[in-house]
């Protein structure tokens, strides 16, 4: 996030898969970097974990549309470990000319 995504302190970061190993690590790194963190996860338990780790808001993507919830948040960087199904929603919340990082599976 810091090198590839040019994530500076005070950037707003959206981390998908906030309850996964990659997601929980990314939340901790972003919080430590001084970022405002938003997360998504598929269960209430995983969303609670993301909040406990420092996310300002964590959204259950199975029951809520994060693009509506975060439309005015002005996200600077998105780390997407979930995949292509979130593509259109990600673009809706990303600030113009900012960074989007997607973990690809081969």
XYZ file of N, CA, C and O in Angstrom, residues 26-105:
320
model
N -3.333 -5.276 6.530
C -3.423 -3.987 5.843
C -4.065 -2.927 6.726
O -3.631 -1.770 6.723
N -5.088 -3.298 7.481
C -5.728 -2.342 8.398
C -4.707 -1.834 9.402
O -4.585 -0.625 9.630
N -3.965 -2.746 10.000
C -2.983 -2.348 11.009
C -1.889 -1.450 10.427
O -1.487 -0.463 11.048
N -1.407 -1.788 9.231
C -0.380 -0.965 8.583
C -0.915 0.430 8.255
O -0.221 1.434 8.448
N -2.144 0.481 7.742
C -2.730 1.772 7.367
C -2.984 2.643 8.598
O -2.705 3.844 8.582
N -3.498 2.052 9.660
C -3.735 2.812 10.897
C -2.409 3.341 11.437
O -2.298 4.511 11.827
N -1.391 2.480 11.437
C -0.066 2.885 11.912
C 0.520 4.008 11.055
O 1.297 4.825 11.532
N 0.128 4.062 9.787
C 0.609 5.093 8.866
C -0.170 6.408 9.005
O 0.139 7.387 8.353
N -1.217 6.410 9.837
C -2.001 7.626 10.027
C -3.150 7.778 9.049
O -3.676 8.870 8.858
N -3.549 6.680 8.419
C -4.646 6.722 7.447
C -5.994 6.540 8.112
O -6.102 5.907 9.157
N -7.024 7.087 7.482
C -8.397 6.791 7.866
C -8.778 5.539 7.100
O -8.682 5.503 5.875
N -9.201 4.502 7.821
C -9.442 3.203 7.216
C -10.931 2.866 7.209
O -11.612 2.992 8.220
N -11.383 2.426 6.053
C -12.715 1.864 5.890
C -12.502 0.431 5.425
O -11.560 0.150 4.681
N -13.360 -0.476 5.867
C -13.181 -1.877 5.505
C -14.505 -2.504 5.112
O -15.575 -1.971 5.420
N -14.417 -3.639 4.421
C -15.586 -4.472 4.164
C -15.232 -5.894 4.558
O -14.064 -6.306 4.525
N -16.250 -6.637 4.955
C -16.098 -8.058 5.268
C -17.470 -8.706 5.130
O -18.493 -8.014 5.107
N -17.498 -10.021 5.067
C -18.742 -10.729 4.791
C -19.533 -11.181 5.995
O -20.625 -11.713 5.846
N -19.000 -10.982 7.209
C -19.748 -11.354 8.415
C -19.652 -10.236 9.449
O -18.699 -9.445 9.439
N -20.614 -10.208 10.340
C -20.588 -9.206 11.409
C -19.372 -9.397 12.308
O -18.765 -8.423 12.764
N -18.998 -10.644 12.545
C -17.828 -10.925 13.386
C -16.555 -10.350 12.775
O -15.747 -9.728 13.465
N -16.384 -10.526 11.477
C -15.198 -9.989 10.805
C -15.221 -8.468 10.753
O -14.176 -7.824 10.854
N -16.405 -7.882 10.629
C -16.506 -6.420 10.660
C -16.155 -5.878 12.035
O -15.482 -4.851 12.144
N -16.553 -6.564 13.084
C -16.183 -6.149 14.441
C -14.676 -6.221 14.630
O -14.083 -5.355 15.278
N -14.048 -7.249 14.063
C -12.598 -7.374 14.144
C -11.917 -6.194 13.453
O -10.964 -5.625 13.975
N -12.412 -5.824 12.273
C -11.830 -4.696 11.541
C -11.932 -3.406 12.354
O -10.994 -2.613 12.399
N -13.067 -3.211 13.006
C -13.236 -2.020 13.854
C -12.288 -2.056 15.039
O -11.691 -1.037 15.395
N -12.135 -3.221 15.639
C -11.228 -3.370 16.786
C -9.782 -3.067 16.385
O -9.016 -2.526 17.172
N -9.433 -3.389 15.146
C -8.069 -3.134 14.656
C -7.847 -1.678 14.262
O -6.714 -1.287 13.973
N -8.928 -0.885 14.222
C -8.755 0.545 13.960
C -9.507 1.113 12.782
O -9.382 2.306 12.493
N -10.265 0.286 12.066
C -11.059 0.832 10.965
C -12.105 1.795 11.519
O -12.708 1.536 12.571
N -12.302 2.911 10.852
C -13.304 3.882 11.269
C -14.713 3.335 11.037
O -15.631 3.569 11.817
N -14.869 2.605 9.940
C -16.151 2.015 9.589
C -15.874 0.710 8.862
O -14.949 0.627 8.066
N -16.687 -0.315 9.145
C -16.571 -1.585 8.453
C -17.961 -2.026 8.024
O -18.900 -2.018 8.814
N -18.085 -2.389 6.759
C -19.383 -2.634 6.141
C -19.505 -4.097 5.729
O -18.591 -4.643 5.095
N -20.636 -4.701 6.055
C -20.920 -6.068 5.625
C -21.363 -6.011 4.168
O -22.465 -5.571 3.865
N -20.497 -6.442 3.267
C -20.788 -6.330 1.835
C -21.896 -7.269 1.376
O -22.429 -7.110 0.285
N -22.272 -8.232 2.219
C -23.360 -9.145 1.852
C -24.736 -8.528 2.101
O -25.708 -8.934 1.482
N -24.793 -7.555 3.008
C -26.084 -6.949 3.333
C -26.164 -5.456 3.050
O -27.239 -4.875 3.109
N -25.034 -4.821 2.748
C -25.012 -3.383 2.481
C -24.204 -3.089 1.220
O -23.290 -3.826 0.885
N -24.527 -2.014 0.558
C -23.791 -1.565 -0.621
C -22.757 -0.540 -0.160
O -23.094 0.597 0.154
N -21.503 -0.966 -0.102
C -20.466 -0.061 0.404
C -20.311 1.184 -0.458
O -19.915 2.233 0.034
N -20.643 1.108 -1.750
C -20.487 2.287 -2.604
C -21.481 3.379 -2.221
O -21.181 4.560 -2.384
N -22.607 3.005 -1.689
C -23.576 3.997 -1.194
C -23.112 4.535 0.148
O -23.131 5.751 0.394
N -22.669 3.649 1.024
C -22.207 4.039 2.362
C -20.992 4.969 2.313
O -20.845 5.842 3.159
N -20.127 4.776 1.336
C -18.862 5.527 1.279
C -18.790 6.521 0.133
O -17.729 7.064 -0.159
N -19.915 6.788 -0.503
C -19.931 7.650 -1.692
C -19.262 9.003 -1.451
O -18.532 9.513 -2.292
N -19.485 9.596 -0.309
C -18.935 10.930 -0.035
C -17.650 10.878 0.798
O -17.143 11.916 1.207
N -17.110 9.689 1.027
C -15.918 9.567 1.877
C -14.647 10.070 1.199
O -13.717 10.506 1.858
N -14.585 10.002 -0.130
C -13.385 10.455 -0.836
C -12.216 9.509 -0.643
O -11.178 9.887 -0.121
N -12.369 8.272 -1.065
C -11.352 7.241 -0.875
C -10.157 7.504 -1.799
O -10.307 7.703 -2.998
N -8.951 7.472 -1.210
C -7.723 7.712 -1.966
C -7.069 6.429 -2.476
O -6.349 6.440 -3.468
N -7.273 5.335 -1.754
C -6.646 4.074 -2.115
C -7.577 2.923 -1.773
O -8.164 2.911 -0.693
N -7.713 1.972 -2.687
C -8.508 0.773 -2.448
C -7.606 -0.439 -2.570
O -6.903 -0.602 -3.568
N -7.632 -1.289 -1.547
C -6.951 -2.574 -1.595
C -8.044 -3.627 -1.682
O -8.803 -3.822 -0.745
N -8.148 -4.292 -2.828
C -9.233 -5.246 -3.072
C -8.693 -6.662 -3.156
O -8.090 -7.055 -4.135
N -8.917 -7.415 -2.091
C -8.527 -8.833 -2.059
C -9.697 -9.719 -2.459
O -9.564 -10.931 -2.494
N -10.852 -9.134 -2.711
C -12.062 -9.898 -3.004
C -12.158 -10.232 -4.479
O -12.401 -11.365 -4.863
N -11.998 -9.246 -5.342
C -11.988 -9.544 -6.769
C -12.930 -8.712 -7.605
O -13.512 -7.742 -7.140
N -13.091 -9.127 -8.836
C -13.776 -8.375 -9.871
C -15.202 -7.970 -9.595
O -15.684 -7.004 -10.185
N -15.898 -8.672 -8.730
C -17.301 -8.343 -8.511
C -17.505 -6.954 -7.920
O -18.598 -6.397 -8.004
N -16.484 -6.376 -7.324
C -16.597 -5.047 -6.701
C -16.123 -3.922 -7.610
O -16.098 -2.767 -7.223
N -15.691 -4.234 -8.813
C -15.066 -3.255 -9.700
C -15.880 -1.972 -9.845
O -15.380 -0.876 -9.603
N -17.140 -2.071 -10.246
C -17.957 -0.875 -10.483
C -18.197 -0.095 -9.198
O -18.179 1.138 -9.210
N -18.411 -0.794 -8.106
C -18.615 -0.111 -6.829
C -17.339 0.601 -6.381
O -17.389 1.700 -5.837
N -16.184 -0.021 -6.593
C -14.909 0.605 -6.231
C -14.725 1.936 -6.953
O -14.312 2.928 -6.358
N -15.014 1.957 -8.234
C -14.832 3.176 -9.029
C -15.740 4.298 -8.515
O -15.357 5.470 -8.543
N -16.898 3.962 -8.002
C -17.831 4.974 -7.494
C -17.298 5.714 -6.273
O -17.644 6.865 -6.053
N -16.472 5.065 -5.453
C -16.003 5.705 -4.218
C -14.588 6.252 -4.312
O -14.144 6.989 -3.441
N -13.865 5.908 -5.367
C -12.475 6.334 -5.505
C -12.386 7.777 -6.000
O -13.070 8.154 -6.949
N -11.554 8.559 -5.345
C -11.313 9.932 -5.774
C -10.627 9.891 -7.139
O -9.766 9.046 -7.398
N -10.998 10.801 -8.031
C -10.418 10.849 -9.365
C -8.902 10.926 -9.296
O -8.332 11.662 -8.490
N -8.251 10.139 -10.125
C -6.798 10.126 -10.258
C -6.085 9.606 -9.012
O -5.005 10.063 -8.680
N -6.712 8.652 -8.327
C -6.085 8.049 -7.154
C -5.772 6.585 -7.440
O -5.781 6.170 -8.587
N -5.544 5.769 -6.425
C -4.979 4.445 -6.615
C -5.927 3.299 -6.274
O -6.649 3.345 -5.284
N -5.859 2.278 -7.090
C -6.662 1.089 -6.910
C -5.752 -0.115 -7.067
O -5.076 -0.265 -8.083
N -5.685 -0.966 -6.049
C -4.827 -2.145 -6.094
C -5.686 -3.378 -5.913
O -6.406 -3.497 -4.934
N -5.591 -4.290 -6.865
C -6.390 -5.503 -6.794
C -5.463 -6.713 -6.784
O -4.579 -6.839 -7.616
N -5.696 -7.567 -5.813
C -4.923 -8.815 -5.732
C -5.480 -9.757 -6.788
O -6.664 -10.071 -6.787
N -4.640 -10.175 -7.689
C -5.074 -11.051 -8.774
C -4.785 -12.497 -8.448
O -3.742 -12.813 -7.866
N -5.700 -13.378 -8.811
C -5.514 -14.803 -8.612
C -5.320 -15.455 -9.973
O -6.102 -15.228 -10.886
